[in-house]
Coordinates of C-alpha atoms in Angstrom, one line a residue:
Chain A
X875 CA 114.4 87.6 110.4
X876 CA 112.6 86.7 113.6
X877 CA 109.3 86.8 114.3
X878 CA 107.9 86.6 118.0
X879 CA 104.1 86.0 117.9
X880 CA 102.5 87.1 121.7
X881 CA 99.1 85.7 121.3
X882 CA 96.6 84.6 123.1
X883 CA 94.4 81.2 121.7
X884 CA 95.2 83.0 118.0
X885 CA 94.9 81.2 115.1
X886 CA 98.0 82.6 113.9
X887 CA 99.9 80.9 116.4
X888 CA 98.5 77.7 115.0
X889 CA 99.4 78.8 111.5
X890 CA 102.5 80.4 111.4
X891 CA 104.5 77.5 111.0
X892 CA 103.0 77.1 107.8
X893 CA 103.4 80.4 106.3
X894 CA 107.2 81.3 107.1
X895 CA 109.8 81.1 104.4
X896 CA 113.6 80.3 104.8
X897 CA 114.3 83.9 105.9
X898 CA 112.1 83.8 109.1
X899 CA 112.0 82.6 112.4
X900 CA 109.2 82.4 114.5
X901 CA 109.4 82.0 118.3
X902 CA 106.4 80.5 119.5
X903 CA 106.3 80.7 123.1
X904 CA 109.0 82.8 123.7
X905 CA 110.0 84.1 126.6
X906 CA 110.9 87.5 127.9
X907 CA 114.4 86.4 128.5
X908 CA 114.7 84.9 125.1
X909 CA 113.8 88.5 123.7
X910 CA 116.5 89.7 125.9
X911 CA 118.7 87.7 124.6
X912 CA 117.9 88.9 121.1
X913 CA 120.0 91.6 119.5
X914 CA 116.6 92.8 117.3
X915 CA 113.3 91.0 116.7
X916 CA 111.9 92.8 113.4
X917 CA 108.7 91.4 114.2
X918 CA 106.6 91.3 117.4
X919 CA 102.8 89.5 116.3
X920 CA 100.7 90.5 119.3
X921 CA 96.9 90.1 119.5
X922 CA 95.2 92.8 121.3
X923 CA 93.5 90.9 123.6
X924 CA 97.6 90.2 125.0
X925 CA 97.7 94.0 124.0
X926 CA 95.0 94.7 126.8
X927 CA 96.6 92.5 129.8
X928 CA 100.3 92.8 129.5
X929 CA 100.9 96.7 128.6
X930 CA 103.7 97.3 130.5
X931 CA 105.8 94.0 128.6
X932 CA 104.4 95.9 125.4
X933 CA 106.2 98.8 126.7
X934 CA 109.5 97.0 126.7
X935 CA 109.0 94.8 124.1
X936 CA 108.9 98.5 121.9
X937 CA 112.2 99.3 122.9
X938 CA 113.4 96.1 121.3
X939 CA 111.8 97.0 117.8
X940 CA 109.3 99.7 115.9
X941 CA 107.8 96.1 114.3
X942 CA 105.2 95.2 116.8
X943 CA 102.2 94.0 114.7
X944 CA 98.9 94.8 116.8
X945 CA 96.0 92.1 115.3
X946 CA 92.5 92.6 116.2
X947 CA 89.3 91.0 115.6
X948 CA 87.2 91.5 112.5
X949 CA 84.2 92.2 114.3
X950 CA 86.0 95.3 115.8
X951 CA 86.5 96.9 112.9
X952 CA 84.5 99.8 113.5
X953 CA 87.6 100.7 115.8
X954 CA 90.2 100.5 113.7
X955 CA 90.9 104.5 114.2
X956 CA 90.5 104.3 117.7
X957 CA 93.0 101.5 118.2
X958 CA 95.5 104.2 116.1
X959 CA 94.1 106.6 118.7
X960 CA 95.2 104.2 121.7
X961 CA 97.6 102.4 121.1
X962 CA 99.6 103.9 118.3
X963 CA 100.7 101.2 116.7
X964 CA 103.0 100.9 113.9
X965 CA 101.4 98.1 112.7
X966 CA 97.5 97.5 113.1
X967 CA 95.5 94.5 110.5
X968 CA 92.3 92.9 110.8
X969 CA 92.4 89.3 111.6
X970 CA 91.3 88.1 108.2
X971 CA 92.3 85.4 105.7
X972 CA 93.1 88.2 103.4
X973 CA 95.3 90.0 105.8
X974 CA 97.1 87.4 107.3
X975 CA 98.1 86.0 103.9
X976 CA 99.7 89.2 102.9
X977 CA 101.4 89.7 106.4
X978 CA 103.1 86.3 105.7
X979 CA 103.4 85.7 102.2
X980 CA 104.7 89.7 100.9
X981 CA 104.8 91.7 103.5
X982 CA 107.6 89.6 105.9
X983 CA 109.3 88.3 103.7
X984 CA 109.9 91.4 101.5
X985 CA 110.7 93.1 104.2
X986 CA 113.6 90.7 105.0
X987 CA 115.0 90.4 102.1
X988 CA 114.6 93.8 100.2
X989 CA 114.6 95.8 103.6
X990 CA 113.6 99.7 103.3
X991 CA 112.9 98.7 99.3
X992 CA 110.0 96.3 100.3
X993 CA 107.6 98.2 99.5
X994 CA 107.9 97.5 95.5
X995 CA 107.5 94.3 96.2
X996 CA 104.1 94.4 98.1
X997 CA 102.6 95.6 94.7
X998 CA 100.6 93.5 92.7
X999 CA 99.8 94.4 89.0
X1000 CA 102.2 96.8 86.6
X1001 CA 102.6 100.5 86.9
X1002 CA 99.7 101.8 85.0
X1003 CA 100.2 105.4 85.2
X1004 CA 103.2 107.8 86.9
X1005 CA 102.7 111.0 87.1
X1006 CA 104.9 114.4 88.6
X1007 CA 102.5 117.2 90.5
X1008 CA 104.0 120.5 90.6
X1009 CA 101.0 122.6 90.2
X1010 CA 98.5 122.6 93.1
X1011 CA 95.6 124.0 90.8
X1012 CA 95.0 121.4 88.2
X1013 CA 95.3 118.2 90.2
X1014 CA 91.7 117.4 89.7
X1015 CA 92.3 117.6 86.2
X1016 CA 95.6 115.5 86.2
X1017 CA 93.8 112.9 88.2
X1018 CA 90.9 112.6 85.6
X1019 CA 93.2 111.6 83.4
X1020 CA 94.9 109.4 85.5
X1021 CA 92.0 107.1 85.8
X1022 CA 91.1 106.7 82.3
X1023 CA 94.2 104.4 82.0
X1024 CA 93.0 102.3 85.5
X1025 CA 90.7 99.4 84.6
X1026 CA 87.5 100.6 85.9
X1027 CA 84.7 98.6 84.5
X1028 CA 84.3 95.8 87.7
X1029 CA 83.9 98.3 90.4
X1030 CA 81.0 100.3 91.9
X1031 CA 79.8 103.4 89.7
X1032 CA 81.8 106.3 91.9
X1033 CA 84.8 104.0 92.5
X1034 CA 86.8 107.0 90.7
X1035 CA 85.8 109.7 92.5
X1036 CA 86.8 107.5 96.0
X1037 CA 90.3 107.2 94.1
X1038 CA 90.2 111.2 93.3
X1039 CA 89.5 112.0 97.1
X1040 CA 92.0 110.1 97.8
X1041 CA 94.8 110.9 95.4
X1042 CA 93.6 114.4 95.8
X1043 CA 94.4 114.3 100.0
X1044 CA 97.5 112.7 99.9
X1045 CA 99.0 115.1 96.8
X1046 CA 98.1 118.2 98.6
X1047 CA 99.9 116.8 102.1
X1048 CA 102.8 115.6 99.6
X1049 CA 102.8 119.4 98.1
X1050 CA 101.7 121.5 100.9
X1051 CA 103.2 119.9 104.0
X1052 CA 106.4 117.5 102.6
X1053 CA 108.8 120.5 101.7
X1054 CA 111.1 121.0 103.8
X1055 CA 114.0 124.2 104.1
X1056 CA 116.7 124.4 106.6
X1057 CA 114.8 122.0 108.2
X1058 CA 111.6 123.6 108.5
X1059 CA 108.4 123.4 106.8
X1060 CA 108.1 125.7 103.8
X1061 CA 104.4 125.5 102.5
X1062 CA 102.7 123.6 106.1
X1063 CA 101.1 126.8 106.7
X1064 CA 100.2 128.3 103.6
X1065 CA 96.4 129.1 102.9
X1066 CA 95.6 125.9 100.4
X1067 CA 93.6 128.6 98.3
X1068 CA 97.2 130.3 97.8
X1069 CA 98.4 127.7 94.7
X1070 CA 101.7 126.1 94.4
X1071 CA 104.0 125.8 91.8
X1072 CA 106.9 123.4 92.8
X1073 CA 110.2 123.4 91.5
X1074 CA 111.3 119.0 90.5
X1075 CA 113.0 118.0 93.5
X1076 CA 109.8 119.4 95.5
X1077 CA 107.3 117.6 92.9
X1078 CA 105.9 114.6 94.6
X1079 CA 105.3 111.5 92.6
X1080 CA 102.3 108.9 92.3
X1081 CA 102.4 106.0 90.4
X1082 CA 99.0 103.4 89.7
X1083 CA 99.9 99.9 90.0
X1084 CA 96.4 97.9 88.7
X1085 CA 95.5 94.7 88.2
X1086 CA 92.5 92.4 88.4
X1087 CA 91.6 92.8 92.3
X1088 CA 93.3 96.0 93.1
X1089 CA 94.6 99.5 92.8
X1090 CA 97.4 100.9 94.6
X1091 CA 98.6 104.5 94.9
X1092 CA 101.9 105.0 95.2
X1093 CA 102.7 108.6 96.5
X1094 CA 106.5 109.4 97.4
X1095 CA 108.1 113.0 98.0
X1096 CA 111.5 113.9 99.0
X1097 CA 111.6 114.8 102.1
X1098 CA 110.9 112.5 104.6
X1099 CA 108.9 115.0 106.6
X1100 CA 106.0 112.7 107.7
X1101 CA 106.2 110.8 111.3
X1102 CA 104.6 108.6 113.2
X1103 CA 103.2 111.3 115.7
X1104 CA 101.8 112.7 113.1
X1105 CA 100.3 109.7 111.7
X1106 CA 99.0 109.1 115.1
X1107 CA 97.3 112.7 115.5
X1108 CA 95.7 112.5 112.1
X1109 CA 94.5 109.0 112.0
X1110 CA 93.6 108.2 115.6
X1111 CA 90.4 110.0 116.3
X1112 CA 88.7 108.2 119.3
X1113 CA 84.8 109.6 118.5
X1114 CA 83.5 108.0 115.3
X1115 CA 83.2 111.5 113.7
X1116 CA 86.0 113.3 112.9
X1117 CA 86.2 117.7 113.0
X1118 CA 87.3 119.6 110.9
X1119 CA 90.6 121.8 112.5
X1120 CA 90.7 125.9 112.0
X1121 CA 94.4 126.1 111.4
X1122 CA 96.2 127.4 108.4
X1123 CA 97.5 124.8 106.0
X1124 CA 95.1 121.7 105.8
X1125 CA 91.9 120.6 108.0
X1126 CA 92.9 117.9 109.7
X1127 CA 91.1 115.5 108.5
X1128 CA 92.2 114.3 105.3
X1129 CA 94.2 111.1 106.5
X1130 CA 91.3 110.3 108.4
X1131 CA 89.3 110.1 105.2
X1132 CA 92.3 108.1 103.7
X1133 CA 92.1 105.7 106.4
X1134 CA 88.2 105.3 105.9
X1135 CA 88.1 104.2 102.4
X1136 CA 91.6 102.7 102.6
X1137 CA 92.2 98.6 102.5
X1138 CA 95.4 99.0 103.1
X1139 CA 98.1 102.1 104.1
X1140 CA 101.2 101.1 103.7
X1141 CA 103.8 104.1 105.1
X1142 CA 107.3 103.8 104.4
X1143 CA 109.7 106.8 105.8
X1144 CA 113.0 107.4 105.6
X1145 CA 113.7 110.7 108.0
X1146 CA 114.9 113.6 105.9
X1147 CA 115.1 111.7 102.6
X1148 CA 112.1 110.4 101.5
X1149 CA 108.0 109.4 102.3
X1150 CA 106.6 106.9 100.1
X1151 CA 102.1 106.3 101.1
X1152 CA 101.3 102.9 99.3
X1153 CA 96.7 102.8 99.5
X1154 CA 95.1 99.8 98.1
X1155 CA 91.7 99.7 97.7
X1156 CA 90.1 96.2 97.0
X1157 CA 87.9 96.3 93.4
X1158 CA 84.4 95.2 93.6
X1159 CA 81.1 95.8 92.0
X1160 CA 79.8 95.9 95.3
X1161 CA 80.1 98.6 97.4
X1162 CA 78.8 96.4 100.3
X1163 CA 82.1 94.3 100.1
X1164 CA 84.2 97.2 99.4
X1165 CA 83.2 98.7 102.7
X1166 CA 83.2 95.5 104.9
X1167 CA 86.6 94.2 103.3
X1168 CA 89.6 94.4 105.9
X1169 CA 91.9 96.9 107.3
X1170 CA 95.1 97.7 107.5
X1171 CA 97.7 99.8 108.7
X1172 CA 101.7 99.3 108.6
X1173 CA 103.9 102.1 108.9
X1174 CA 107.6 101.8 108.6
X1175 CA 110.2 104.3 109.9
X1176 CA 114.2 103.9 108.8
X1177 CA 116.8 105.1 110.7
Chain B
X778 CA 66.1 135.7 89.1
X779 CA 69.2 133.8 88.6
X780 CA 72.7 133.8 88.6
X781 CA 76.3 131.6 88.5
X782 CA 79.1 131.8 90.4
X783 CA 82.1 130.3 89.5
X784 CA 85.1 128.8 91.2
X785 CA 88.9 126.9 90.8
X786 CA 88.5 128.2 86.8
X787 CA 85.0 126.5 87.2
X788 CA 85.4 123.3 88.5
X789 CA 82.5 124.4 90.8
X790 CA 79.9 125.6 89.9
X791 CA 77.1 127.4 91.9
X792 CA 73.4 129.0 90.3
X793 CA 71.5 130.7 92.5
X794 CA 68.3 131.2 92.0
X795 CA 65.8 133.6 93.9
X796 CA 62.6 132.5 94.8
X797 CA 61.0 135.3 97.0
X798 CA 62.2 134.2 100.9
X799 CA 64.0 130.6 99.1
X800 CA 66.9 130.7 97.6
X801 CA 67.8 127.8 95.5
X802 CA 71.8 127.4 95.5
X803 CA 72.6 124.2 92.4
X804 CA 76.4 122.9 93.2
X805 CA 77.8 121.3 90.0
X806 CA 81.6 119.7 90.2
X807 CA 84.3 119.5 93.0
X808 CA 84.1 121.4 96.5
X809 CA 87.7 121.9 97.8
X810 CA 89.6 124.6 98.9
X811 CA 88.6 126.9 96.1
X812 CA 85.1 127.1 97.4
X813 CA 84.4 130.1 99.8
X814 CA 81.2 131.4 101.0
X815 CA 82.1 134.7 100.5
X816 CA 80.9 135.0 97.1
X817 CA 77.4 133.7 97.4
X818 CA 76.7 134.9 100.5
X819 CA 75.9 138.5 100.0
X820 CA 73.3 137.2 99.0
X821 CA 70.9 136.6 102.1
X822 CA 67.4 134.3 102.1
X823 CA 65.1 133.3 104.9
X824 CA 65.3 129.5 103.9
X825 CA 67.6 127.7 101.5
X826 CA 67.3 124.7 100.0
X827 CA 70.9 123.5 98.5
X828 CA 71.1 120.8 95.8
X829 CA 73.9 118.7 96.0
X830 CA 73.0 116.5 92.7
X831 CA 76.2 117.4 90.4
X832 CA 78.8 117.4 93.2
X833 CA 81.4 114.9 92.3
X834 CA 83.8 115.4 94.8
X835 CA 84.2 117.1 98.3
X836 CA 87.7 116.9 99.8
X837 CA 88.4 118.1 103.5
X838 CA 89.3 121.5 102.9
X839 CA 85.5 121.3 100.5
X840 CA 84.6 120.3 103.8
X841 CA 85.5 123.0 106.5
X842 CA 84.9 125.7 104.0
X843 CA 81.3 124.4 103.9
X844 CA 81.0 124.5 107.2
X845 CA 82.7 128.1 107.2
X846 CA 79.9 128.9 105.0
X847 CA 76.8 127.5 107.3
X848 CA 78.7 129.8 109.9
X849 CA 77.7 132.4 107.8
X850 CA 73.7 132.1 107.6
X851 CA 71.4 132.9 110.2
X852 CA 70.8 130.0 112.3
X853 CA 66.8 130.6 112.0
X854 CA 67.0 130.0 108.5
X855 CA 66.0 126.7 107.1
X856 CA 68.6 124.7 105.1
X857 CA 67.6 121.2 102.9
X858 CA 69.4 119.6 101.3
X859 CA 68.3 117.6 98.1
X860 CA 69.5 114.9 95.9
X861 CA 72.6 114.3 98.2
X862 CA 75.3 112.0 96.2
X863 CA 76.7 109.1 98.0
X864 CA 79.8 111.3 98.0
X865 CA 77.8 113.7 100.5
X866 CA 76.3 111.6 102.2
X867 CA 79.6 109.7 103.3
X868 CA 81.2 112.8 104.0
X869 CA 78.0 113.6 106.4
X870 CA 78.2 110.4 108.3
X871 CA 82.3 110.8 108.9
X872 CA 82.7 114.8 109.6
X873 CA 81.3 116.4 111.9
X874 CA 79.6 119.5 111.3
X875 CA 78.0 119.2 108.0
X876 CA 74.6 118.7 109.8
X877 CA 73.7 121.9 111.6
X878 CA 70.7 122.0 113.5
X879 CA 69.1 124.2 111.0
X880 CA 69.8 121.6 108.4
X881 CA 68.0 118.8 107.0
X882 CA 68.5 116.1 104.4
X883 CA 65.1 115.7 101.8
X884 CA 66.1 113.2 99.5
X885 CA 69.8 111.6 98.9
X886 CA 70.8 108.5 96.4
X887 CA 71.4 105.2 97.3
X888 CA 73.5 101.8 96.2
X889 CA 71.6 99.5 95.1
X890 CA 73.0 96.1 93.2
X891 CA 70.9 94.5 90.5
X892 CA 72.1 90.8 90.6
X893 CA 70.2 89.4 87.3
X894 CA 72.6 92.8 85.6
X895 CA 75.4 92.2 87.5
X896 CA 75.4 96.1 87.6
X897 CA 74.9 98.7 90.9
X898 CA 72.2 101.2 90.5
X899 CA 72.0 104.9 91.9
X900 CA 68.4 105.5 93.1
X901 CA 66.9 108.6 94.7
X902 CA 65.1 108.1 98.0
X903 CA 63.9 110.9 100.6
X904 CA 64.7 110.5 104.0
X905 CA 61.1 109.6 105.2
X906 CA 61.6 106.3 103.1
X907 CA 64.1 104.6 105.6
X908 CA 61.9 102.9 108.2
X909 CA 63.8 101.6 110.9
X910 CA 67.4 102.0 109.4
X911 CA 66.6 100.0 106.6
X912 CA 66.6 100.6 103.0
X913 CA 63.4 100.3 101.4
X914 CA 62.8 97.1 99.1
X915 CA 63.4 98.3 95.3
X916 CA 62.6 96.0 91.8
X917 CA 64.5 96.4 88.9
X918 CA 62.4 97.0 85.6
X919 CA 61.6 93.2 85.5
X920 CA 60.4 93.1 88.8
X921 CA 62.9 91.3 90.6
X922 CA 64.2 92.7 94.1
X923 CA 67.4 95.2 94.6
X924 CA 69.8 94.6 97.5
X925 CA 70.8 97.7 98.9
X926 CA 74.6 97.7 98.4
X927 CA 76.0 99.5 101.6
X928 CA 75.8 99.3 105.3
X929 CA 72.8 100.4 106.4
X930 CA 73.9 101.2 110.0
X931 CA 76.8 103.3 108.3
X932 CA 75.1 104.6 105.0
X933 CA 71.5 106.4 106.7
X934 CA 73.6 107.6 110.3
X935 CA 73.1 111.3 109.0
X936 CA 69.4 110.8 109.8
X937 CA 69.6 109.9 113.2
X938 CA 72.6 113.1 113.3
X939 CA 69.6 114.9 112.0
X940 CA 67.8 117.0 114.4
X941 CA 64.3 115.8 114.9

């Protein structure tokens, strides 16, 4: 795997050499013929100060891979959804310890060696709970359940109900909005009043992985529906409020409210076959660190 | 005079009680699709004054049905809200539209973190109590100081969304 860090006075640039494993290369320094040169990069580190001052080699430098890992500052973290909204990325993290110690130590090299199965591997804890949703009425229900085999007791008092709204957003996109016919969307538009009851190939899946620090939700359906453009639209607001949307289906917001209480969205997408949504949320009794703990954003797309 | 109105095979709740020109709507349980204003709004009062104090949940479709509702009442009419869980209040301070300019907040719950328990503890201030942006100094039963356990900047925006 190479890596090809763009940075400007970054302390990754420093560090990288420390992190990377047998699998990785990193080109410090390299140049734009060097990339050239390179049949595929899978990863492009780029800070966004470099973002800001060199679009147009950003430009090319997307043609040579999807990978491009935008990094900015911790103290702009208020815009994390209106970098989505401006630059799009595929990949957007906080510069923090935390972050850049996943990015090195799970996330690249999982990705190299497990490729569009990495995912598994980013995981920490065991599979607490796995559950099928075919009917849209009694997720709330389902869910309620769910938590009482999640180890609750070192987190802030509605912790739950943050893990409900967000369970309960991504299982009504996975139900309403994944199922595809003939190629075209068979609930998308349907009144979410109107229920579903989905037959088991339509019946997404989340599993609970928990352990001492975190809980991840693992939401996958079978279709492979979900893009990056999408993604994008729903994500990337640019004002710090969001509006709701008068359209049939959903309101438009609910992956915005994902993104807000998220630590980390993990999107892995194979076209036509299958979605998998990986959230994290950090555990703390405080609610302080919850909210001021990093972001991040990596969304994958097979061909 | 009183009455319930049910939704999503009562996961909401909603008792309305009449109180000459107030009406006094109690939400208890999960706002989501399910909820509509059709059903309890037949009903009209001059003022309202909506207690949020058993909602556990309001997801985004909760949300734009809610505003759907405050579509539906006269924009003379006063709304306050009262005992708003963190739940609502987050959801104030992200989407837009919960905050008519008919509406105001009275009193909402706030984080606060007891460090001799090691616990976080839910307390109910009004609006008027936030001097400044900040959180007003709390004591735990023994006296000693609570942190508030949010960001203020974030936690009270819905104030300054309020309007004056």
């Amino acid at each position: 795997m190479i890596i090809a860090p763009f940075m400007h006075n970054h302390v990754l640039l420093n560090d990288i050499n420390d992190y990377y494993d047998n699998n990785c290369i990193p080109i410090t320094l390299i140049s734009q013929k060097e990339i050239e040169d390179h049949n595929l990069i899978d990863f492009i580190l780029v800070d966004y100060d470099f973002l800001n001052t060199n679009k147009n080699k950003i430009k090319h430098l997307e043609s040579k891979t999807k990978n491009i890992i935008v990094i900015i500052p911790k103290d702009q973290e208020k815009g994390f959804h209106q970098y989505i909204a401006k630059i799009r990325p595929y990949h957007l993290i906080m510069d923090s310890e935390q972050e850049v110690n996943f990015l090195y130590q799970k996330l690249l090299p999982t990705y190299c060696k497990y490729k569009n199965n990495f995912w598994h591997h980013c995981i920490e804890g065991e599979s607490t709970a796995e559950h099928n949703f075919s009917n849209s009425a009694t997720l709330q229900e389902e869910f309620d359940k769910i938590w009482q085999k999640v180890e609750l007791s070192t987190v802030f008092q509605d912790f739950h109900q943050i893990l409900s709204l967000v369970a309960n957003e991504l299982i009504s996109n996975a139900m309403y909005n994944a199922p595809t016919e003939n190629g075209a969307a068979k609930y998308r538009s349907r009144d979410r009043k109107n229920k579903l009851l989905l037959t088991d190939k339509e019946c997404p899946i989340m599993q609970v992985f928990d352990n001492q620090n975190s809980i991840s939700l693992v939401i996958k359906d079978n279709f492979g529906s979900l893009t990056k453009e999408v993604l994008s639209n729903y994500l990337g607001r640019e004002k710090e409020m969001v509006e709701h949307e008068n359209k049939d289906g959903g309101a438009g917001v609910g992956l915005f409210l994902v993104m807000h209480y998220a630590n980390r969205l993990i999107i892995n997408i194979e076209p036509q076959k299958n979605t998998t949504i990986i959230c994290s949320f950090n555990k703390t009794k405080r609610r302080k660190n919850f909210l001021q703990d990093s972001k991040s954003f990596y969304c994958f797309e097979w061909s | 005079m009183s009455n319930q109105v049910e939704y999503g095979g009562g996961k909401l709740k909603v008792n309305i009680e009449n109180e000459g020109e107030q009406g006094k709507l109690f939400f208890e349980g999960v706002i989501d699709e399910d909820f509509s204003g059709d059903k309890i709004s037949s009903v009209k009062f001059k003022n309202y004054l909506i207690d949020f104090d058993k909602v556990s949940m309001i997801n985004s479709c909760g949300i734009r049905e809610w505003i759907t509702y405050l579509e539906t009442i006269d924009s003379q009419s006063k709304i306050t809200y009262v005992n708003c869980p963190p739940v609502i209040v987050n959801q104030m301070n992200i989407v837009a539209g919960f905050l008519t300019p008919n509406a105001k907040v009275e009193s909402f719950y706030a984080p606060y973190y007891d460090e001799e328990e090691d616990e976080e503890i839910i307390k109910l201030l009004k609006v008027e109590d936030i001097k400044d942006g900040k959180a007003p100094v709390l004591t735990n039963d023994n006296g000693e100081e609570l942190e508030f356990d949010g960001i203020e900047k974030q936690y009270f925006n819905f104030i300054n969304l309020q309007k004056k």
